[in-house]
XYZ file of C-alpha atoms in Angstrom:
474
model
C -57.755 -9.148 35.217
C -60.338 -6.828 33.749
C -60.674 -9.096 30.748
C -61.251 -12.100 33.112
C -64.062 -10.302 34.997
C -65.672 -9.484 31.707
C -65.709 -13.175 30.710
C -67.160 -14.226 34.098
C -69.961 -11.696 33.742
C -70.587 -12.933 30.234
C -70.921 -16.571 31.478
C -73.209 -15.540 34.332
C -75.668 -13.783 32.056
C -75.510 -16.598 29.564
C -76.497 -19.152 32.262
C -79.215 -16.913 33.654
C -80.841 -16.502 30.275
C -80.257 -20.102 29.158
C -83.945 -20.680 28.776
C -84.292 -17.770 26.431
C -81.188 -18.807 24.409
C -80.071 -15.230 23.994
C -77.552 -12.908 25.600
C -78.766 -9.724 27.111
C -76.540 -7.141 28.815
C -77.439 -3.636 29.902
C -76.105 -1.123 27.456
C -74.192 0.949 30.069
C -72.415 -2.100 31.508
C -71.548 -3.352 28.043
C -69.850 -0.056 27.144
C -67.940 -0.027 30.464
C -66.630 -3.550 30.061
C -65.636 -2.887 26.482
C -63.578 0.123 27.546
C -61.879 -1.951 30.289
C -60.978 -4.655 27.789
C -59.564 -2.140 25.316
C -57.360 -0.569 27.999
C -56.024 -3.995 28.946
C -55.102 -4.772 25.334
C -53.320 -1.418 24.918
C -51.283 -1.939 28.114
C -50.351 -5.448 27.031
C -49.121 -4.151 23.662
C -47.027 -1.382 25.181
C -45.227 -3.636 27.657
C -44.705 -6.680 25.439
C -44.197 -5.367 21.853
C -40.429 -5.366 21.086
C -40.843 -2.769 18.375
C -42.046 -0.167 20.837
C -39.820 2.946 20.686
C -37.453 3.649 23.603
C -38.148 6.426 26.003
C -36.963 9.797 24.826
C -33.870 11.301 26.408
C -34.534 13.799 29.104
C -32.162 16.312 27.540
C -33.427 18.354 24.644
C -29.962 18.760 23.102
C -28.588 16.402 20.453
C -24.896 15.427 20.303
C -23.534 14.909 16.803
C -21.515 11.673 16.607
C -17.930 11.845 15.412
C -17.034 9.622 12.461
C -13.342 9.382 13.354
C -11.499 9.652 16.670
C -9.381 12.692 17.202
C -5.961 12.124 15.680
C -2.686 12.924 17.397
C -0.674 15.740 15.847
C 0.985 14.726 12.592
C 4.641 14.939 11.689
C 3.768 17.857 9.411
C 2.227 19.846 12.293
C 5.210 19.420 14.569
C 8.711 20.785 14.395
C 9.939 19.836 10.931
C 13.300 18.831 12.415
C 14.033 15.126 12.715
C 11.091 13.832 14.813
C 11.729 12.098 18.139
C 10.054 8.864 19.089
C 6.530 9.641 20.391
C 5.864 8.917 24.079
C 4.482 5.391 24.268
C 2.099 6.118 27.129
C 0.222 8.937 25.426
C -0.529 7.511 21.986
C -3.372 5.159 21.232
C -2.678 2.663 18.451
C -4.873 2.717 15.350
C -7.433 -0.012 14.707
C -5.911 -3.375 13.729
C -5.849 -4.764 10.209
C -9.381 -4.812 8.815
C -8.702 -6.833 5.688
C -9.696 -10.429 5.100
C -9.341 -12.342 8.325
C -7.186 -15.423 8.605
C -8.952 -18.741 8.275
C -8.067 -22.335 9.071
C -8.343 -23.210 5.393
C -5.072 -21.745 4.172
C -4.845 -23.792 0.980
C -7.053 -21.621 -1.190
C -5.331 -19.240 -3.597
C -7.035 -15.852 -3.583
C -7.789 -14.361 -7.024
C -5.938 -11.300 -8.303
C -9.200 -9.830 -9.556
C -12.374 -10.397 -7.598
C -15.133 -12.202 -9.495
C -17.929 -12.442 -6.946
C -18.486 -8.818 -5.985
C -17.742 -5.361 -7.283
C -14.565 -3.887 -5.732
C -14.955 -0.990 -3.304
C -14.199 2.497 -4.613
C -10.448 3.145 -4.665
C -8.906 5.098 -1.835
C -6.546 7.961 -2.605
C -3.626 6.800 -0.482
C -1.409 9.543 -1.901
C -3.150 12.298 0.084
C -2.555 12.094 3.815
C -0.199 12.756 6.700
C 2.235 10.915 8.938
C 0.884 10.429 12.464
C 2.588 8.911 15.526
C 2.276 5.170 16.044
C 3.720 3.731 19.262
C 3.592 0.097 18.147
C 6.872 -1.607 17.262
C 7.486 -2.676 13.636
C 6.906 -6.252 12.487
C 10.646 -6.882 12.119
C 14.046 -5.346 12.824
C 17.621 -5.546 11.633
C 18.342 -8.700 13.610
C 15.149 -10.682 13.012
C 15.156 -10.396 9.197
C 17.981 -12.222 7.483
C 17.281 -10.448 4.174
C 18.937 -7.257 5.465
C 21.569 -8.490 7.906
C 24.370 -7.585 5.506
C 22.530 -4.752 3.809
C 23.092 -1.005 3.954
C 19.447 -0.455 4.844
C 19.643 -2.052 8.300
C 20.178 1.289 9.982
C 19.902 0.279 13.640
C 22.225 -2.690 13.085
C 24.715 -0.264 11.504
C 24.748 1.902 14.621
C 21.915 4.410 14.236
C 20.800 5.168 17.794
C 17.745 7.362 17.211
C 14.645 5.275 16.473
C 12.048 8.023 16.191
C 11.767 7.487 12.419
C 10.209 4.055 13.046
C 7.191 5.180 15.087
C 5.030 6.775 12.414
C 2.258 5.549 10.169
C 0.633 7.005 7.077
C -2.961 8.174 7.519
C -4.881 9.032 4.314
C -7.242 11.968 4.690
C -10.351 10.465 3.089
C -10.111 6.831 4.223
C -8.169 4.401 6.371
C -5.110 2.400 5.352
C -5.322 -1.011 7.080
C -2.280 -2.366 8.847
C -0.049 -4.649 6.843
C -1.078 -8.268 7.313
C 1.630 -10.794 6.501
C -0.953 -13.582 6.754
C -3.258 -11.914 4.208
C -0.395 -11.225 1.796
C 0.894 -14.804 2.030
C -2.589 -16.217 1.443
C -2.801 -14.194 -1.737
C 0.767 -15.113 -2.737
C 0.199 -18.844 -2.223
C 1.253 -20.769 -5.358
C 2.310 -17.493 -6.996
C 5.488 -15.702 -8.035
C 5.902 -11.946 -7.440
C 8.851 -10.196 -9.085
C 10.239 -6.747 -8.284
C 11.840 -5.250 -11.387
C 13.861 -2.050 -11.649
C 16.602 -0.177 -9.834
C 17.872 -0.306 -6.263
C 14.609 1.162 -4.937
C 12.772 -1.827 -6.409
C 15.261 -3.975 -4.496
C 14.644 -1.881 -1.358
C 10.895 -2.487 -1.618
C 11.368 -6.200 -2.302
C 13.591 -6.619 0.747
C 11.008 -4.776 2.827
C 8.295 -7.185 1.672
C 10.426 -10.242 2.436
C 11.081 -8.897 5.939
C 7.406 -8.117 6.527
C 6.366 -11.588 5.385
C 9.099 -13.186 7.501
C 7.121 -12.127 10.575
C 4.609 -14.860 9.649
C 6.615 -17.408 7.642
C 10.361 -18.084 7.239
C 11.799 -17.230 3.782
C 14.474 -19.316 2.127
C 16.989 -17.617 -0.171
C 17.243 -20.010 -3.123
C 19.158 -17.819 -5.578
C 21.565 -14.909 -5.336
C 23.771 -13.546 -8.103
C 27.370 -12.637 -7.330
C 26.541 -8.912 -7.183
C 23.280 -9.468 -5.276
C 21.194 -7.774 -7.962
C 19.212 -10.915 -8.767
C 17.721 -12.774 -5.825
C 14.888 -15.171 -5.136
C 13.189 -16.260 -1.919
C 10.676 -19.041 -1.406
C 8.178 -19.270 1.447
C 7.876 -23.050 1.595
C 4.804 -23.042 3.838
C 2.841 -21.289 1.094
C 4.729 -22.253 -2.077
C 5.153 -18.496 -2.569
C 8.067 -16.875 -4.409
C 9.495 -13.330 -4.324
C 12.224 -12.339 -6.798
C 14.367 -9.311 -7.559
C 15.441 -8.474 -11.130
C 17.927 -5.655 -11.685
C 16.714 -3.551 -14.629
C 17.242 0.196 -13.956
C 15.873 1.266 -17.369
C 13.211 -1.485 -17.634
C 14.438 -1.683 -21.236
C 17.790 -3.039 -22.402
C 20.700 -0.820 -21.392
C 24.181 -0.462 -19.977
C 24.690 1.657 -16.876
C 27.221 4.448 -16.659
C 30.417 3.360 -14.932
C 33.426 5.634 -14.804
C 35.462 2.777 -13.416
C 34.709 0.681 -16.502
C 35.149 3.592 -18.897
C 31.438 3.987 -19.627
C 30.776 7.729 -19.343
C 27.075 7.628 -20.244
C 24.166 5.305 -19.816
C 23.453 3.442 -23.037
C 19.688 2.940 -23.348
C 18.140 0.968 -26.217
C 14.606 2.276 -26.571
C 13.435 -0.498 -28.919
C 14.957 -3.463 -27.074
C 13.564 -5.104 -23.974
C 15.493 -6.426 -21.024
C 15.121 -10.167 -21.523
C 16.731 -10.898 -18.176
C 13.258 -10.486 -16.745
C 10.961 -10.220 -19.747
C 11.860 -13.768 -20.803
C 10.514 -15.062 -17.478
C 7.252 -13.128 -17.628
C 5.203 -16.243 -18.377
C 6.153 -17.709 -15.008
C 5.522 -14.509 -13.032
C 2.078 -13.782 -11.637
C 2.704 -10.242 -10.399
C 5.336 -7.702 -11.475
C 6.104 -4.637 -9.345
C 8.322 -2.178 -11.209
C 10.219 0.805 -9.842
C 12.570 3.024 -11.838
C 13.444 6.636 -12.570
C 16.650 7.778 -10.898
C 18.981 6.247 -13.502
C 17.247 8.264 -16.229
C 18.520 11.499 -14.648
C 22.119 10.462 -15.313
C 23.629 11.567 -18.674
C 22.548 9.002 -21.255
C 22.784 8.095 -24.926
C 19.617 6.750 -26.537
C 19.627 4.155 -29.301
C 16.827 3.041 -31.613
C 16.867 1.169 -34.889
C 20.585 0.494 -34.566
C 21.626 4.143 -34.347
C 21.925 6.975 -31.862
C 18.730 9.018 -31.835
C 19.559 11.438 -29.047
C 21.145 11.950 -25.682
C 20.675 13.639 -22.339
C 23.478 15.738 -20.883
C 26.005 14.661 -23.513
C 29.172 16.384 -24.666
C 29.141 16.964 -28.439
C 32.810 16.044 -28.560
C 31.808 12.499 -27.735
C 30.178 12.271 -31.177
C 32.912 13.984 -33.188
C 31.015 17.242 -32.807
C 28.127 15.776 -34.778
C 24.804 17.298 -33.831
C 22.858 14.885 -31.640
C 19.375 15.737 -30.513
C 18.994 16.477 -26.828
C 16.241 14.255 -25.459
C 14.693 15.116 -22.128
C 15.031 12.355 -19.561
C 11.306 12.840 -18.908
C 10.587 11.815 -22.496
C 12.966 8.838 -22.321
C 11.412 7.700 -19.042
C 7.907 7.959 -20.489
C 8.964 5.932 -23.547
C 10.532 3.255 -21.361
C 7.513 2.913 -19.060
C 4.949 2.989 -21.872
C 6.797 0.507 -24.082
C 7.438 -1.865 -21.190
C 3.786 -1.940 -20.120
C 2.637 -2.444 -23.718
C 5.138 -5.275 -24.259
C 4.046 -7.003 -21.061
C 0.449 -6.901 -22.272
C 1.414 -8.157 -25.744
C 3.410 -11.116 -24.424
C 0.682 -12.037 -21.987
C -1.800 -12.123 -24.854
C 0.459 -14.196 -27.103
C 1.580 -16.655 -24.448
C -1.978 -17.499 -23.355
C -0.760 -18.032 -19.808
C -3.158 -19.251 -17.160
C -4.514 -16.979 -14.466
C -4.597 -13.248 -14.043
C -1.436 -11.148 -14.252
C -0.864 -8.058 -12.135
C 1.524 -5.411 -13.447
C 2.052 -2.643 -10.900
C 4.488 0.250 -10.848
C 5.585 2.175 -7.783
C 5.741 5.886 -8.429
C 8.920 7.941 -8.108
C 10.500 7.973 -4.639
C 12.321 11.303 -3.987
C 15.835 11.610 -2.588
C 16.702 14.121 0.150
C 20.336 15.132 -0.323
C 21.324 18.522 1.050
C 23.641 19.118 -1.896
C 25.457 16.793 -4.300
C 25.232 13.123 -3.342
C 28.725 12.326 -4.642
C 30.290 15.072 -2.524
C 29.250 13.644 0.828
C 26.100 15.767 1.162
C 24.052 14.873 4.256
C 20.319 14.248 4.267
C 17.920 17.127 4.727
C 16.625 17.786 8.219
C 13.376 19.377 7.056
C 10.778 17.928 4.736
C 9.669 19.988 1.748
C 5.931 20.480 1.992
C 5.445 20.497 -1.776
C 6.819 18.192 -4.430
C 9.496 19.607 -6.707
C 9.029 19.813 -10.458
C 11.085 16.686 -11.198
C 9.281 14.596 -8.595
C 5.893 15.829 -9.820
C 6.644 15.010 -13.458
C 8.160 11.582 -12.767
C 5.142 10.599 -10.666
C 2.772 11.942 -13.313
C 4.436 9.872 -16.040
C 3.946 6.616 -14.125
C 0.314 7.356 -13.265
C -0.553 8.387 -16.828
C 1.229 5.481 -18.508
C -0.394 2.957 -16.167
C -3.810 4.470 -16.921
C -3.065 4.326 -20.658
C -2.017 0.678 -20.462
C -5.112 -0.190 -18.470
C -7.493 1.551 -20.882
C -5.743 0.093 -23.944
C -5.783 -3.482 -22.709
C -8.680 -5.615 -23.884
C -7.612 -8.552 -21.721
C -9.704 -9.541 -18.731
C -6.763 -11.486 -17.334
C -4.264 -8.648 -16.975
C -4.515 -5.803 -14.512
C -2.396 -2.617 -14.314
C -2.022 -0.493 -11.189
C 0.083 2.371 -9.840
C 1.361 2.260 -6.250
C 1.404 5.985 -5.537
C 4.006 6.731 -2.853
C 5.682 9.934 -4.076
C 3.937 12.375 -1.724
C 4.279 10.286 1.424
C 7.945 9.496 0.684
C 8.698 13.163 0.075
C 7.747 13.975 3.690
C 10.242 11.567 5.276
C 13.857 12.737 4.927
C 14.461 11.196 8.349
C 13.807 7.688 6.992
C 17.025 7.359 4.957
C 20.161 5.580 6.215
C 22.252 8.748 5.969
C 25.759 7.880 7.217
C 24.507 4.514 8.506
C 24.660 2.950 5.085
C 27.787 1.332 6.543
C 28.390 -0.154 9.949
C 29.524 2.277 12.673
C 30.548 5.101 10.308
C 31.832 7.319 13.120
C 33.772 4.672 15.004
C 37.473 5.159 15.687
C 39.395 4.756 12.475
C 36.398 5.514 10.273
C 36.351 9.296 10.638
C 39.557 10.155 8.811
C 37.923 10.663 5.442
C 34.623 12.024 4.216
C 31.584 10.033 5.374
C 29.248 9.100 2.549
C 25.515 9.526 3.148
C 22.632 7.581 1.614
C 19.622 9.875 1.258
C 17.956 7.857 -1.515
C 17.205 4.412 -0.109
C 15.160 3.701 2.994
C 15.995 2.296 6.395
C 14.339 -1.013 7.162
C 12.097 -1.029 9.028
C 10.962 2.421 7.942
C 8.793 4.361 5.483
C 9.383 1.828 2.680
C 7.215 -0.664 4.576
C 4.285 1.646 3.845
C 4.911 1.072 0.116
C 4.030 -2.586 0.645
C 1.147 -1.697 2.918
C -0.381 0.160 -0.048
C 0.665 -2.627 -2.439
C -1.346 -5.139 -0.396
C -4.460 -2.979 -0.581
C -3.884 -2.500 -4.326
C -3.805 -6.279 -4.740
C -6.888 -6.954 -2.624
C -8.945 -4.141 -4.142
């Protein structure tokens, strides 16, 4: 309004002095009107300018924001006895999966190695704690056909306590997104993933099939008579998951007292062609081995015996045979297998990028000798034992060596580091529920065998595949 009065005054004086053709205004009035106009402009700026700063808070104190919500107490902070199921009404679930969101265009095959942007810095998933999680698992012993007749379906075999299911792994320095079956299947579209190794490789493969079955039905298209070689196809995605039994990764014959084989026979310079011969048609290999190397073994190379582990000299006519540490044999097997996979990939000139991953050593939790009916431990050891530490170290070091030695841009090596988190979960094994209703009438006459090596499904082994997914997408 002040600016309008100023313009009217200006027009009045201009008309009054029209004959003189000049504008004349008293100096005092001119200064006054100029001040009024300036005040009007300043007020207009303050009320209209969106960049104007907000009003300061009335309180003089500043509250420091928290980067993470307060976590519930972890399994390590509670009674180390077998944990009960957490109360559902008092636990808030963690944030949902934060990976790549599902899209309507499900036909695109995601690359194994990103080409458009630099990958985020790796998260150390090995350092963390188990925290309560009230949400139910993605599957159970009745909804997943892959484990209906398996010794890992603990609840279906009669295990009544379900507290071991309601935990999730929380890394200390980052977050581990929830497993997303949709994201994994999008990546696996038009691809073949093979799990190679011992029965823990099979355990992890079955876990993955069950997790993926929550989003797409699997079809079992091949099963060997002993169940050690299996293959599923997810028709909706043209995705394949296979299991190859290869406890030494290399060529070998397992110890079998029943068949008169007293020692493992491991051929350090021969590869297991049961899976190696199919490498060209496999896009991702996930290996897991270690426990069979702890069994007394004879090692062969160049057509002769070069050493043994835990052997009786009488077996070799009292001829001196070098004692070879199973750590050394395991390192040789892992290193040679990774190098051979890289060599064959280079020579075969196969299309696409190959992923070769290896899951680190998964500890057992027997309270005594496994073959004497020892039960599973009730308390988790806070620190890794020497054997577990060394077996994990071998995998991590050999994977790093293979990665640094490879000159191929189409082959990627990775370690799925689960040793520490698995070590804290003695409650996650089947125990006596490796068989159906072990304490039912008629089943209690003899000694009940316990399984403290493999994992109940659902259970901690699902976290292995949770980390595998992030390893793939990284």
